[in-house]
XYZ file of N, CA and C in Angstrom:
546
model
N 54.215 -11.883 13.400
C 54.194 -11.727 14.837
C 52.922 -12.388 15.381
N 53.038 -13.015 16.541
C 51.917 -13.663 17.212
C 51.521 -12.820 18.415
N 50.230 -12.551 18.508
C 49.688 -11.858 19.669
C 49.125 -12.907 20.611
N 49.474 -12.797 21.894
C 48.936 -13.700 22.904
C 48.017 -12.906 23.814
N 46.763 -13.359 23.880
C 45.733 -12.666 24.634
C 45.292 -13.466 25.843
N 44.928 -12.764 26.893
C 44.172 -13.356 27.996
C 42.771 -12.796 27.864
N 41.771 -13.693 27.799
C 40.366 -13.326 27.649
C 39.660 -13.738 28.934
N 39.200 -12.730 29.698
C 38.648 -12.955 31.031
C 37.151 -12.668 31.022
N 36.365 -13.650 31.457
C 34.923 -13.452 31.592
C 34.663 -12.576 32.807
N 33.785 -11.580 32.676
C 33.468 -10.645 33.751
C 32.524 -11.307 34.756
N 33.099 -12.115 35.654
C 32.364 -12.761 36.745
C 33.236 -12.718 37.987
N 32.656 -13.073 39.123
C 33.442 -13.116 40.356
C 34.442 -14.267 40.330
N 34.077 -15.382 39.703
C 34.966 -16.521 39.606
C 36.032 -16.240 38.542
N 37.193 -16.862 38.694
C 38.244 -16.742 37.680
C 37.942 -17.683 36.524
N 37.518 -17.116 35.402
C 37.244 -17.885 34.194
C 37.925 -17.157 33.053
N 38.960 -17.782 32.496
C 39.680 -17.113 31.412
C 40.303 -18.122 30.458
N 40.673 -17.622 29.291
C 41.357 -18.410 28.263
C 42.532 -17.586 27.744
N 43.627 -18.269 27.470
C 44.782 -17.651 26.818
C 44.805 -18.126 25.375
N 44.851 -17.169 24.447
C 44.743 -17.466 23.024
C 45.909 -16.821 22.282
N 46.525 -17.569 21.376
C 47.555 -17.036 20.485
C 46.960 -16.918 19.088
N 47.216 -15.773 18.445
C 46.655 -15.515 17.118
C 47.615 -14.609 16.360
N 47.610 -14.704 15.055
C 48.507 -13.863 14.254
C 48.051 -12.412 14.287
N 49.009 -11.499 14.333
C 48.695 -10.078 14.469
C 47.877 -9.515 13.305
N 48.037 -10.082 12.119
C 47.300 -9.558 10.972
C 46.005 -10.323 10.693
N 45.641 -11.264 11.582
C 44.321 -11.888 11.500
C 43.274 -10.827 11.845
N 42.041 -11.063 11.466
C 40.980 -10.085 11.708
C 40.399 -10.255 13.115
N 39.668 -9.236 13.534
C 38.944 -9.357 14.799
C 37.878 -10.445 14.724
N 37.395 -10.741 13.516
C 36.457 -11.858 13.364
C 37.151 -13.177 13.696
N 38.419 -13.308 13.327
C 39.176 -14.512 13.685
C 39.337 -14.615 15.204
N 39.602 -13.474 15.846
C 39.710 -13.464 17.311
C 38.349 -13.785 17.934
N 37.286 -13.209 17.414
C 35.921 -13.518 17.870
C 35.667 -15.024 17.799
N 35.995 -15.651 16.659
C 35.784 -17.096 16.498
C 36.623 -17.892 17.486
N 37.846 -17.452 17.739
C 38.709 -18.144 18.708
C 38.118 -18.052 20.109
N 37.586 -16.888 20.465
C 36.966 -16.716 21.786
C 35.719 -17.583 21.901
N 34.855 -17.535 20.895
C 33.629 -18.330 20.888
C 33.962 -19.811 21.047
N 34.917 -20.303 20.285
C 35.290 -21.720 20.353
C 35.931 -22.081 21.689
N 36.776 -21.212 22.223
C 37.483 -21.540 23.467
C 36.544 -21.569 24.676
N 35.456 -20.814 24.612
C 34.502 -20.816 25.727
C 33.327 -21.756 25.487
N 33.231 -22.344 24.293
C 32.190 -23.330 24.019
C 30.843 -22.762 23.619
N 30.817 -21.535 23.126
C 29.573 -20.976 22.615
C 29.272 -21.582 21.249
N 28.004 -21.466 20.810
C 27.657 -22.018 19.504
C 27.960 -21.048 18.362
N 28.247 -19.797 18.665
C 28.621 -18.827 17.640
C 27.450 -18.264 16.861
N 26.231 -18.483 17.330
C 25.043 -18.055 16.592
C 24.529 -16.675 17.033
N 25.184 -16.040 17.974
C 24.718 -14.761 18.505
C 25.573 -13.613 17.983
N 25.007 -12.426 18.004
C 25.742 -11.226 17.610
C 26.795 -10.900 18.667
N 27.815 -10.164 18.253
C 28.902 -9.800 19.163
C 29.546 -8.515 18.671
N 30.255 -7.858 19.576
C 30.999 -6.652 19.220
C 32.230 -6.520 20.104
N 33.238 -5.873 19.554
C 34.390 -5.441 20.324
C 34.216 -3.946 20.568
N 34.716 -3.474 21.709
C 34.655 -2.060 22.045
C 36.020 -1.589 22.514
N 36.438 -0.444 22.015
C 37.663 0.164 22.517
C 37.428 0.544 23.973
N 38.512 0.565 24.753
C 38.423 0.960 26.156
C 39.727 1.626 26.574
N 39.700 2.229 27.742
C 40.921 2.845 28.247
C 41.649 1.852 29.157
N 42.695 2.289 29.815
C 43.496 1.397 30.658
C 42.753 0.884 31.891
N 41.656 1.555 32.274
C 40.863 1.119 33.424
C 39.628 0.328 32.978
N 39.592 -0.117 31.742
C 38.521 -0.919 31.170
C 37.220 -0.123 31.018
N 37.299 1.179 30.956
C 36.109 1.984 30.701
C 35.806 1.937 29.214
N 34.625 1.457 28.889
C 34.239 1.295 27.483
C 34.114 2.644 26.800
N 34.686 2.744 25.600
C 34.580 3.946 24.785
C 33.521 3.717 23.724
N 33.225 4.715 22.952
C 32.144 4.650 21.969
C 32.480 3.806 20.739
N 33.726 3.563 20.464
C 34.135 2.872 19.233
C 33.714 1.402 19.276
N 32.711 1.061 18.486
C 32.225 -0.317 18.406
C 32.663 -0.928 17.085
N 33.121 -2.179 17.169
C 33.443 -2.946 15.966
C 32.540 -4.181 16.025
N 31.532 -4.190 15.170
C 30.503 -5.229 15.249
C 30.820 -6.409 14.335
N 30.174 -7.511 14.611
C 30.327 -8.712 13.805
C 29.706 -8.514 12.430
N 28.581 -7.824 12.385
C 27.858 -7.608 11.133
C 27.822 -6.131 10.794
N 27.670 -5.837 9.524
C 27.480 -4.461 9.088
C 26.108 -4.021 9.574
N 26.077 -2.987 10.395
C 24.822 -2.525 10.984
C 24.061 -1.591 10.062
N 24.606 -1.312 8.878
C 23.914 -0.496 7.905
C 23.838 0.972 8.265
N 24.649 1.392 9.217
C 24.644 2.795 9.603
C 25.365 3.610 8.547
N 24.957 4.851 8.412
C 25.558 5.718 7.413
C 26.920 6.235 7.842
N 27.247 6.067 9.116
C 28.522 6.546 9.642
C 29.667 5.816 8.944
N 30.509 6.538 8.266
C 31.607 5.928 7.516
C 32.689 5.368 8.438
N 32.619 5.694 9.726
C 33.619 5.203 10.659
C 33.242 3.851 11.258
N 32.046 3.338 10.976
C 31.662 2.050 11.526
C 32.499 0.956 10.876
N 32.915 0.004 11.705
C 33.793 -1.070 11.246
C 33.148 -2.411 11.543
N 33.545 -3.400 10.775
C 33.140 -4.770 11.069
C 34.375 -5.558 11.479
N 34.161 -6.642 12.180
C 35.270 -7.483 12.626
C 36.054 -8.047 11.444
N 35.340 -8.451 10.392
C 35.998 -9.091 9.250
C 36.953 -8.146 8.532
N 36.658 -6.856 8.545
C 37.491 -5.896 7.819
C 38.513 -5.195 8.707
N 38.648 -5.632 9.957
C 39.547 -4.964 10.896
C 40.642 -5.916 11.365
N 41.888 -5.698 10.914
C 42.994 -6.517 11.422
C 43.248 -6.225 12.902
N 43.624 -7.230 13.639
C 43.872 -7.073 15.071
C 44.927 -6.000 15.324
N 46.010 -6.011 14.517
C 47.097 -5.066 14.771
C 46.749 -3.623 14.426
N 45.592 -3.383 13.821
C 45.166 -2.003 13.579
C 44.465 -1.412 14.803
N 44.111 -2.262 15.752
C 43.404 -1.831 16.956
C 44.272 -1.982 18.203
N 45.029 -3.063 18.268
C 45.817 -3.367 19.460
C 47.302 -3.424 19.128
N 48.100 -2.892 20.039
C 49.555 -2.914 19.885
C 50.191 -2.774 21.268
N 51.497 -2.486 21.302
C 52.196 -2.383 22.584
C 51.627 -1.297 23.486
N 51.057 -0.253 22.906
C 50.536 0.852 23.705
C 49.057 0.685 24.044
N 48.277 0.189 23.122
C 46.850 -0.072 23.351
C 46.677 -1.582 23.457
N 46.557 -2.085 24.690
C 46.561 -3.534 24.912
C 45.217 -4.100 25.341
N 44.214 -3.249 25.542
C 42.944 -3.731 26.092
C 41.780 -3.424 25.154
N 40.833 -4.368 25.149
C 39.600 -4.204 24.385
C 38.519 -5.031 25.085
N 37.286 -4.587 24.981
C 36.161 -5.300 25.595
C 35.416 -6.053 24.499
N 35.003 -7.268 24.816
C 34.262 -8.111 23.875
C 32.930 -8.483 24.517
N 31.832 -8.269 23.794
C 30.503 -8.642 24.281
C 29.903 -9.628 23.298
N 29.454 -10.760 23.829
C 28.837 -11.814 23.027
C 27.408 -12.014 23.507
N 26.463 -12.106 22.576
C 25.052 -12.379 22.866
C 24.449 -11.227 23.668
N 23.885 -10.270 22.949
C 23.392 -9.049 23.572
C 22.161 -9.257 24.447
N 21.546 -10.425 24.406
C 20.456 -10.712 25.337
C 20.997 -11.116 26.701
N 22.086 -11.882 26.699
C 22.689 -12.334 27.953
C 23.887 -11.494 28.379
N 24.431 -10.711 27.454
C 25.542 -9.795 27.726
C 26.764 -10.487 28.360
N 27.232 -11.543 27.703
C 28.482 -12.155 28.134
C 29.581 -11.132 27.829
N 30.224 -10.615 28.854
C 31.216 -9.561 28.693
C 32.591 -10.089 29.075
N 33.565 -9.802 28.204
C 34.922 -10.290 28.383
C 35.914 -9.138 28.320
N 36.944 -9.222 29.151
C 38.062 -8.296 29.092
C 39.169 -8.999 28.324
N 39.578 -8.425 27.208
C 40.574 -9.039 26.332
C 41.832 -8.189 26.414
N 42.925 -8.801 26.870
C 44.161 -8.044 27.027
C 45.308 -8.710 26.288
N 46.020 -7.900 25.516
C 47.216 -8.363 24.822
C 48.312 -8.534 25.863
N 48.727 -9.771 26.096
C 49.700 -10.073 27.145
C 51.120 -10.167 26.617
N 51.279 -10.574 25.342
C 52.626 -10.737 24.785
C 52.576 -10.678 23.270
N 53.706 -10.282 22.713
C 53.893 -10.289 21.262
C 55.183 -11.067 21.009
N 55.060 -12.177 20.283
C 56.208 -13.058 20.073
C 56.318 -13.447 18.615
N 57.466 -13.995 18.262
C 57.681 -14.492 16.905
C 56.844 -15.738 16.682
N 56.394 -15.902 15.468
C 55.597 -17.062 15.095
C 56.455 -18.320 15.168
N 55.901 -19.384 15.763
C 56.620 -20.654 15.834
C 56.268 -21.489 14.614
N 57.272 -21.931 13.858
C 56.999 -22.741 12.656
C 56.261 -24.035 13.016
N 55.320 -24.395 12.176
C 54.584 -25.642 12.353
C 53.339 -25.530 13.217
N 53.141 -24.404 13.881
C 51.936 -24.244 14.697
C 50.829 -23.601 13.884
N 49.611 -24.040 14.142
C 48.445 -23.457 13.477
C 47.808 -22.440 14.424
N 47.508 -21.289 13.887
C 46.896 -20.223 14.674
C 45.505 -19.929 14.137
N 44.573 -19.512 14.964
C 44.692 -19.283 16.401
C 44.812 -20.588 17.178
N 45.386 -20.452 18.368
C 45.644 -21.615 19.212
C 45.220 -21.305 20.637
N 44.494 -22.233 21.249
C 44.145 -22.109 22.659
C 45.346 -22.570 23.466
N 45.925 -21.664 24.244
C 47.127 -21.982 25.011
C 46.814 -22.504 26.402
N 45.775 -21.936 27.022
C 45.461 -22.293 28.400
C 43.999 -22.001 28.666
N 43.377 -22.849 29.469
C 41.972 -22.685 29.823
C 41.834 -22.826 31.332
N 41.157 -21.855 31.952
C 40.938 -21.925 33.400
C 39.488 -21.591 33.703
N 38.829 -22.452 34.456
C 37.450 -22.232 34.876
C 36.459 -22.692 33.828
N 35.260 -23.004 34.305
C 34.205 -23.459 33.408
C 33.153 -22.367 33.241
N 32.680 -22.231 32.032
C 31.645 -21.261 31.714
C 30.355 -21.673 32.405
N 29.710 -20.759 33.154
C 28.419 -21.121 33.761
C 27.358 -21.319 32.681
N 26.262 -21.972 33.047
C 25.185 -22.227 32.088
C 24.544 -20.938 31.584
N 24.582 -19.894 32.396
C 24.031 -18.606 31.996
C 24.846 -17.509 32.674
N 24.807 -16.335 32.097
C 25.555 -15.216 32.650
C 24.954 -14.827 33.987
N 25.755 -14.861 35.068
C 25.213 -14.487 36.377
C 24.781 -13.018 36.390
N 23.693 -12.748 37.113
C 23.239 -11.375 37.267
C 23.490 -10.932 38.691
N 23.608 -9.669 38.873
C 23.804 -9.130 40.210
C 22.450 -9.049 40.896
N 22.388 -9.452 42.153
C 21.146 -9.454 42.894
C 21.134 -8.294 43.882
N 20.051 -7.542 43.888
C 19.910 -6.427 44.800
C 18.671 -6.618 45.661
N 18.532 -7.803 46.240
C 17.371 -8.093 47.070
C 17.635 -7.668 48.499
N 16.566 -7.573 49.291
C 16.684 -7.148 50.681
C 17.553 -8.113 51.481
N 17.561 -9.381 51.107
C 18.362 -10.351 51.836
C 19.855 -10.125 51.635
N 20.239 -9.575 50.490
C 21.668 -9.438 50.196
C 22.214 -8.058 50.492
N 21.320 -7.084 50.764
C 21.778 -5.719 50.993
C 21.159 -5.208 52.279
N 21.980 -4.737 53.198
C 21.457 -4.154 54.421
C 21.195 -2.672 54.208
N 20.476 -2.066 55.126
C 20.220 -0.637 55.019
C 21.514 0.163 55.004
N 22.524 -0.293 55.717
C 23.806 0.410 55.708
C 24.395 0.424 54.312
N 24.241 -0.688 53.568
C 24.748 -0.750 52.199
C 23.989 0.193 51.281
N 22.674 0.322 51.519
C 21.848 1.149 50.645
C 22.135 2.627 50.876
N 22.153 3.042 52.154
C 22.245 4.457 52.451
C 23.668 4.929 52.735
N 24.510 4.043 53.275
C 25.891 4.412 53.554
C 25.982 5.682 54.376
N 26.767 6.614 53.930
C 26.973 7.856 54.671
C 25.745 8.769 54.625
N 24.766 8.459 53.804
C 23.588 9.301 53.684
C 22.479 8.873 54.651
N 22.730 7.839 55.438
C 21.750 7.413 56.418
C 21.519 8.577 57.380
N 20.265 8.900 57.645
C 19.987 10.041 58.497
C 19.324 9.577 59.784
N 18.970 10.533 60.598
C 18.411 10.224 61.908
C 16.894 10.387 61.961
N 16.201 10.248 60.841
C 14.754 10.374 60.835
C 14.127 9.178 61.543
N 13.023 9.436 62.178
C 12.264 8.333 62.756
C 10.812 8.465 62.288
N 9.981 7.550 62.707
C 8.595 7.513 62.228
C 7.821 8.778 62.578
N 8.139 9.423 63.701
C 7.425 10.631 64.110
C 7.620 11.760 63.100
N 8.716 11.751 62.368
C 8.966 12.798 61.381
C 7.985 12.733 60.215
N 7.296 11.621 60.067
C 6.384 11.440 58.946
C 4.927 11.344 59.398
N 4.633 11.804 60.616
C 3.277 11.751 61.154
C 2.294 12.551 60.313
N 2.743 13.548 59.579
C 1.842 14.363 58.778
C 1.102 13.551 57.727
N 1.571 12.354 57.426
C 0.946 11.520 56.406
C -0.008 10.480 57.007
N -0.139 10.461 58.326
C -0.931 9.421 58.973
C -2.423 9.723 59.003
N -2.836 10.967 58.913
C -4.243 11.343 59.068
C -5.034 11.163 57.802
N -6.207 11.766 57.815
C -7.107 11.693 56.678
C -6.888 12.846 55.701
N -5.791 13.562 55.883
C -5.536 14.692 55.000
C -5.347 14.209 53.569
N -5.665 15.077 52.638
C -5.407 14.748 51.242
C -4.195 15.542 50.790
N -3.709 15.218 49.628
C -2.563 15.938 49.091
C -2.911 17.389 48.787
N -4.191 17.683 48.653
C -4.597 19.066 48.400
C -4.217 19.959 49.567
N -4.200 19.380 50.768
C -3.825 20.147 51.948
C -2.353 20.571 51.908
N -1.570 19.906 51.070
C -0.152 20.228 50.980
C 0.150 21.166 49.816
N -0.887 21.692 49.151
C -0.678 22.649 48.087
C -0.528 22.035 46.712
N -0.817 20.743 46.553
C -0.738 20.110 45.242
C -2.061 20.306 44.510
N -1.963 20.578 43.250
C -3.174 20.698 42.447
C -3.425 19.390 41.706
N -4.628 19.205 41.226
C -4.955 17.963 40.519
C -4.086 17.748 39.291
N -3.887 18.783 38.524
C -3.098 18.671 37.291
C -1.828 19.513 37.418
N -0.957 19.089 38.258
C 0.229 19.913 38.556
C 1.269 19.864 37.457
N 1.241 18.900 36.587
C 2.246 18.851 35.532
C 1.638 19.398 34.315
């Protein structure tokens, strides 16, 4: 059986790849297909994470390398067949590549089909969008966020006069604070 995946980069722009791979290939094979389809050099650490239907990451990590943890439940990509993690009922998994840049991908099983004779798997079926030079970060600067965005429904009606008690030469001792209060 061939599993067909859509691998979506977590960005505002639509950047995704469709990949076909054999169901009994390992997650390491899927990792390599993702790395190659997006043009990474493959020199960084990566992990797959189980998730629910709303893409909420669960604790189950399947890492590229053996992390040497004593937990007998830890898995590596090389020892985990794809069909042991994903099937008709569990179709989603999160993939993170390069933990310094945190390239995060949503990987969804889109179809399960019979293997076509003569084709080599894994196979890149479709490519949309170009990978940016670096993972975009979210900006929370004053220019991009108004006070309404920051406070929303919690915006109150305080004005500067409400804080006049701090304008004088009073010290914090006048407010009942001690030098070593903690």
